[in-house]
Amino acid sequence: MASSMVAVGLALAAAGFAGRYAMQTMRQLEPQMKQALQSFPKTAFGAGYYRGGFDPKMSKREASLVLGVSPTANRIKIQEAHRRLMILNHPDRGGSPYIAAKINEAKDFLDAQTKK
């Protein structure tokens, strides 16, 4: 019984020392971790998204930004992008009706442009 209590005490002491060592090491590595995080490309953390609201009238640039396609994309790419976005943003599945309307408007605008 006494030997098991000693073993438990030694295990707790070892865990305490290991935790203390880990905390001291993390404190020393903090500046290096901050520098490493700052060196990551900004697009990995969402800075690559378009910042700004919608224009009052849909333009070709805005429509291609909404759908995530090139302004010169063909009809198939436009339809695939529209389908992918509507699956994610459909109002029946909890998406925003406004965003769904903008996605539909962008598809209609680019479809009309590709017909010309």
Coordinates of N, CA and C in Angstrom, one line a residue:
M1 N 0.8 -1.2 0.0 CA 0.0 0.0 0.0 C 0.9 1.3 0.0
A2 N 1.9 1.2 0.8 CA 2.8 2.4 0.9 C 3.6 2.6 -0.3
S3 N 4.0 1.5 -1.0 CA 4.7 1.6 -2.2 C 3.9 2.2 -3.3
S4 N 2.6 1.8 -3.4 CA 1.7 2.4 -4.4 C 1.5 3.9 -4.2
M5 N 1.4 4.3 -2.9 CA 1.3 5.7 -2.6 C 2.5 6.5 -3.1
V6 N 3.7 5.9 -2.9 CA 4.9 6.5 -3.3 C 5.0 6.6 -4.8
A7 N 4.5 5.6 -5.5 CA 4.5 5.5 -6.9 C 3.6 6.6 -7.5
V8 N 2.4 6.8 -6.9 CA 1.5 7.8 -7.3 C 2.1 9.2 -7.0
G9 N 2.7 9.4 -5.9 CA 3.4 10.7 -5.6 C 4.5 11.0 -6.6
L10 N 5.3 10.0 -7.0 CA 6.3 10.2 -8.0 C 5.7 10.5 -9.3
A11 N 4.6 9.9 -9.7 CA 4.0 10.1 -11.0 C 3.4 11.5 -11.0
L12 N 2.8 12.0 -9.9 CA 2.3 13.4 -9.9 C 3.4 14.4 -9.9
A13 N 4.5 14.1 -9.3 CA 5.7 15.0 -9.3 C 6.3 15.1 -10.7
A14 N 6.4 13.9 -11.4 CA 6.9 13.9 -12.8 C 6.0 14.7 -13.7
A15 N 4.7 14.5 -13.5 CA 3.7 15.3 -14.3 C 3.8 16.8 -14.1
G16 N 4.0 17.1 -12.9 CA 4.2 18.6 -12.5 C 5.4 19.1 -13.2
F17 N 6.6 18.4 -13.1 CA 7.8 18.9 -13.7 C 7.7 18.9 -15.2
A18 N 7.0 18.0 -15.8 CA 6.9 18.0 -17.2 C 6.0 19.2 -17.7
G19 N 5.0 19.4 -17.0 CA 4.1 20.6 -17.3 C 4.9 21.9 -17.1
R20 N 5.7 22.0 -16.1 CA 6.5 23.2 -15.9 C 7.5 23.4 -17.0
Y21 N 8.1 22.3 -17.4 CA 9.1 22.4 -18.5 C 8.4 22.8 -19.8
A22 N 7.2 22.3 -20.0 CA 6.5 22.6 -21.3 C 6.1 24.1 -21.3
M23 N 5.6 24.6 -20.1 CA 5.2 26.0 -20.1 C 6.4 26.9 -20.3
Q24 N 7.6 26.6 -19.7 CA 8.8 27.4 -19.9 C 9.3 27.4 -21.4
T25 N 9.2 26.2 -22.0 CA 9.6 26.1 -23.4 C 8.6 26.9 -24.3
M26 N 7.3 26.8 -24.0 CA 6.4 27.6 -24.8 C 6.6 29.1 -24.7
R27 N 6.9 29.5 -23.5 CA 7.2 31.0 -23.3 C 8.4 31.4 -24.1
Q28 N 9.4 30.5 -24.2 CA 10.6 30.9 -25.0 C 10.3 30.8 -26.5
L29 N 9.4 30.0 -26.9 CA 9.1 29.8 -28.3 C 8.0 30.8 -28.9
E30 N 7.4 31.6 -28.0 CA 6.3 32.4 -28.4 C 6.7 33.4 -29.4
P31 N 7.9 34.1 -29.4 CA 8.2 35.1 -30.4 C 8.4 34.4 -31.8
Q32 N 9.0 33.2 -31.8 CA 9.2 32.5 -33.0 C 7.9 32.0 -33.6
M33 N 6.9 31.6 -32.7 CA 5.6 31.2 -33.2 C 4.9 32.4 -33.8
K34 N 4.9 33.5 -33.2 CA 4.3 34.7 -33.8 C 4.9 35.1 -35.1
Q35 N 6.2 35.0 -35.3 CA 6.8 35.3 -36.5 C 6.4 34.3 -37.6
A36 N 6.3 33.0 -37.2 CA 5.9 32.0 -38.2 C 4.5 32.2 -38.6
L37 N 3.6 32.5 -37.7 CA 2.2 32.8 -38.1 C 2.1 34.0 -39.0
Q38 N 2.9 35.0 -38.8 CA 2.8 36.2 -39.7 C 3.4 35.9 -41.1
S39 N 4.2 34.9 -41.2 CA 4.8 34.6 -42.5 C 3.9 33.8 -43.4
F40 N 2.8 33.3 -42.8 CA 1.8 32.5 -43.6 C 1.2 33.5 -44.6
P41 N 0.8 33.0 -45.8 CA 0.1 33.9 -46.7 C -1.3 34.3 -46.2
K42 N -1.7 35.5 -46.5 CA -2.9 36.1 -45.9 C -4.1 35.3 -46.4
T43 N -4.1 34.7 -47.6 CA -5.2 34.1 -48.2 C -5.6 32.8 -47.4
A44 N -4.7 32.3 -46.7 CA -5.0 31.1 -45.9 C -5.9 31.4 -44.7
F45 N -6.0 32.7 -44.3 CA -6.8 33.0 -43.2 C -8.0 33.9 -43.6
G46 N -8.4 33.9 -44.9 CA -9.6 34.6 -45.3 C -9.4 36.0 -45.8
A47 N -8.1 36.5 -45.9 CA -7.9 37.8 -46.4 C -8.0 37.9 -47.9
G48 N -8.1 36.8 -48.5 CA -8.2 36.7 -50.0 C -9.7 36.9 -50.5
Y49 N -10.6 37.0 -49.6 CA -12.0 37.3 -50.0 C -12.2 38.7 -50.3
Y50 N -13.2 39.0 -51.1 CA -13.5 40.3 -51.5 C -14.2 41.1 -50.3
R51 N -13.7 42.2 -50.0 CA -14.2 43.0 -48.9 C -15.0 44.1 -49.4
G52 N -16.3 44.2 -49.1 CA -17.1 45.2 -49.6 C -18.5 44.7 -49.8
G53 N -19.5 45.6 -49.9 CA -20.8 45.2 -50.1 C -21.1 44.9 -51.6
F54 N -22.4 44.7 -51.9 CA -22.8 44.5 -53.2 C -23.1 45.9 -53.9
D55 N -22.8 45.9 -55.2 CA -23.1 47.1 -56.0 C -24.6 47.2 -56.2
P56 N -25.2 48.4 -56.4 CA -26.7 48.5 -56.6 C -27.1 47.8 -57.9
K57 N -26.2 47.9 -58.9 CA -26.5 47.2 -60.2 C -25.4 46.2 -60.4
M58 N -25.8 44.9 -60.7 CA -24.8 43.8 -60.9 C -23.9 44.2 -62.1
S59 N -22.6 44.0 -62.0 CA -21.7 44.2 -63.1 C -21.0 42.8 -63.3
K60 N -20.3 42.8 -64.5 CA -19.7 41.5 -64.8 C -18.6 41.1 -63.8
R61 N -17.9 42.1 -63.3 CA -16.9 41.9 -62.3 C -17.5 41.3 -61.0
E62 N -18.6 42.0 -60.5 CA -19.2 41.6 -59.3 C -19.8 40.2 -59.5
A63 N -20.4 39.9 -60.6 CA -21.0 38.6 -60.9 C -20.0 37.5 -60.8
S64 N -18.8 37.8 -61.4 CA -17.8 36.8 -61.4 C -17.2 36.6 -60.0
L65 N -17.1 37.7 -59.2 CA -16.7 37.6 -57.8 C -17.7 36.7 -57.0
V66 N -19.0 37.0 -57.2 CA -20.0 36.3 -56.4 C -19.9 34.8 -56.7
L67 N -19.8 34.4 -58.0 CA -19.7 33.0 -58.3 C -18.3 32.4 -58.2
G68 N -17.3 33.2 -58.1 CA -16.0 32.7 -57.9 C -15.4 32.1 -59.2
V69 N -15.8 32.7 -60.4 CA -15.3 32.2 -61.7 C -14.7 33.4 -62.4
S70 N -14.0 33.1 -63.4 CA -13.4 34.1 -64.3 C -14.5 34.9 -65.0
P71 N -14.2 36.2 -65.3 CA -15.2 37.0 -66.0 C -15.5 36.4 -67.4
T72 N -14.5 35.6 -67.9 CA -14.6 35.0 -69.3 C -15.0 33.5 -69.2
A73 N -15.5 33.1 -68.1 CA -15.8 31.7 -67.9 C -16.9 31.2 -68.9
N74 N -16.9 30.0 -69.2 CA -17.9 29.4 -70.1 C -19.2 29.1 -69.4
R75 N -20.2 28.8 -70.1 CA -21.5 28.5 -69.5 C -21.5 27.3 -68.5
I76 N -20.7 26.3 -68.8 CA -20.6 25.1 -67.9 C -20.0 25.5 -66.6
K77 N -18.9 26.2 -66.6 CA -18.3 26.6 -65.3 C -19.2 27.5 -64.5
I78 N -20.0 28.4 -65.2 CA -20.9 29.2 -64.5 C -22.0 28.4 -63.8
Q79 N -22.5 27.4 -64.5 CA -23.6 26.6 -64.0 C -23.1 25.7 -62.8
E80 N -21.8 25.2 -63.0 CA -21.3 24.4 -61.9 C -21.1 25.3 -60.6
A81 N -20.5 26.5 -60.8 CA -20.3 27.4 -59.7 C -21.6 27.7 -59.0
H82 N -22.7 28.0 -59.8 CA -24.0 28.4 -59.3 C -24.6 27.2 -58.5
R83 N -24.5 26.0 -59.0 CA -25.0 24.8 -58.3 C -24.3 24.6 -57.0
R84 N -23.0 24.7 -57.0 CA -22.2 24.5 -55.8 C -22.6 25.5 -54.7
L85 N -22.7 26.8 -55.1 CA -23.0 27.9 -54.2 C -24.5 27.7 -53.7
M86 N -25.4 27.4 -54.5 CA -26.8 27.3 -54.1 C -27.0 26.1 -53.2
I87 N -26.2 25.0 -53.4 CA -26.3 23.9 -52.4 C -25.9 24.3 -51.0
L88 N -24.9 25.2 -51.0 CA -24.4 25.7 -49.7 C -25.3 26.8 -49.1
N89 N -25.9 27.6 -49.9 CA -26.6 28.8 -49.4 C -28.1 28.8 -49.7
H90 N -28.7 27.7 -50.0 CA -30.1 27.7 -50.3 C -30.9 28.1 -49.0
P91 N -32.0 28.9 -49.2 CA -32.8 29.3 -48.0 C -33.5 28.2 -47.4
D92 N -33.8 27.1 -48.1 CA -34.5 26.0 -47.5 C -33.6 25.2 -46.6
R93 N -32.3 25.4 -46.7 CA -31.3 24.7 -45.9 C -30.6 25.6 -44.9
G94 N -31.3 26.8 -44.6 CA -30.7 27.7 -43.6 C -29.9 28.8 -44.2
G95 N -29.8 28.9 -45.5 CA -29.0 30.0 -46.1 C -29.8 31.3 -46.2
S96 N -29.1 32.3 -46.5 CA -29.8 33.7 -46.6 C -30.5 33.8 -47.9
P97 N -31.8 34.3 -47.9 CA -32.5 34.5 -49.1 C -31.8 35.7 -49.9
Y98 N -31.3 36.6 -49.3 CA -30.6 37.7 -50.0 C -29.4 37.2 -50.7
I99 N -28.6 36.4 -50.1 CA -27.4 35.8 -50.7 C -27.8 34.9 -51.9
A100 N -28.8 34.1 -51.7 CA -29.3 33.2 -52.7 C -29.8 34.1 -53.9
A101 N -30.4 35.2 -53.7 CA -30.9 36.1 -54.8 C -29.7 36.7 -55.5
K102 N -28.7 37.0 -54.8 CA -27.5 37.6 -55.4 C -26.8 36.5 -56.3
I103 N -26.7 35.3 -55.8 CA -26.1 34.2 -56.5 C -26.9 34.0 -57.8
N104 N -28.2 34.0 -57.7 CA -29.1 33.8 -58.9 C -28.9 35.0 -59.9
E105 N -28.8 36.2 -59.3 CA -28.7 37.3 -60.2 C -27.3 37.3 -60.9
A106 N -26.3 36.9 -60.2 CA -25.0 36.8 -60.8 C -25.0 35.7 -62.0
K107 N -25.6 34.6 -61.7 CA -25.7 33.6 -62.8 C -26.5 34.1 -64.0
D108 N -27.6 34.7 -63.7 CA -28.4 35.2 -64.8 C -27.6 36.3 -65.6
F109 N -26.9 37.1 -64.9 CA -26.1 38.2 -65.6 C -25.0 37.6 -66.5
L110 N -24.3 36.6 -65.9 CA -23.2 36.0 -66.7 C -23.7 35.1 -67.8
D111 N -24.9 34.5 -67.6 CA -25.5 33.7 -68.7 C -25.9 34.6 -69.8
A112 N -26.5 35.8 -69.5 CA -26.9 36.7 -70.6 C -25.6 37.3 -71.3
Q113 N -24.5 37.4 -70.6 CA -23.3 37.9 -71.2 C -22.7 36.9 -72.1
T114 N -22.8 35.6 -71.8 CA -22.2 34.6 -72.6 C -23.0 34.3 -73.9
K115 N -24.3 34.6 -73.9 CA -25.1 34.4 -75.0 C -24.8 35.4 -76.1
K116 N -24.3 36.6 -75.7 CA -24.0 37.7 -76.7 C -22.8 37.3 -77.5

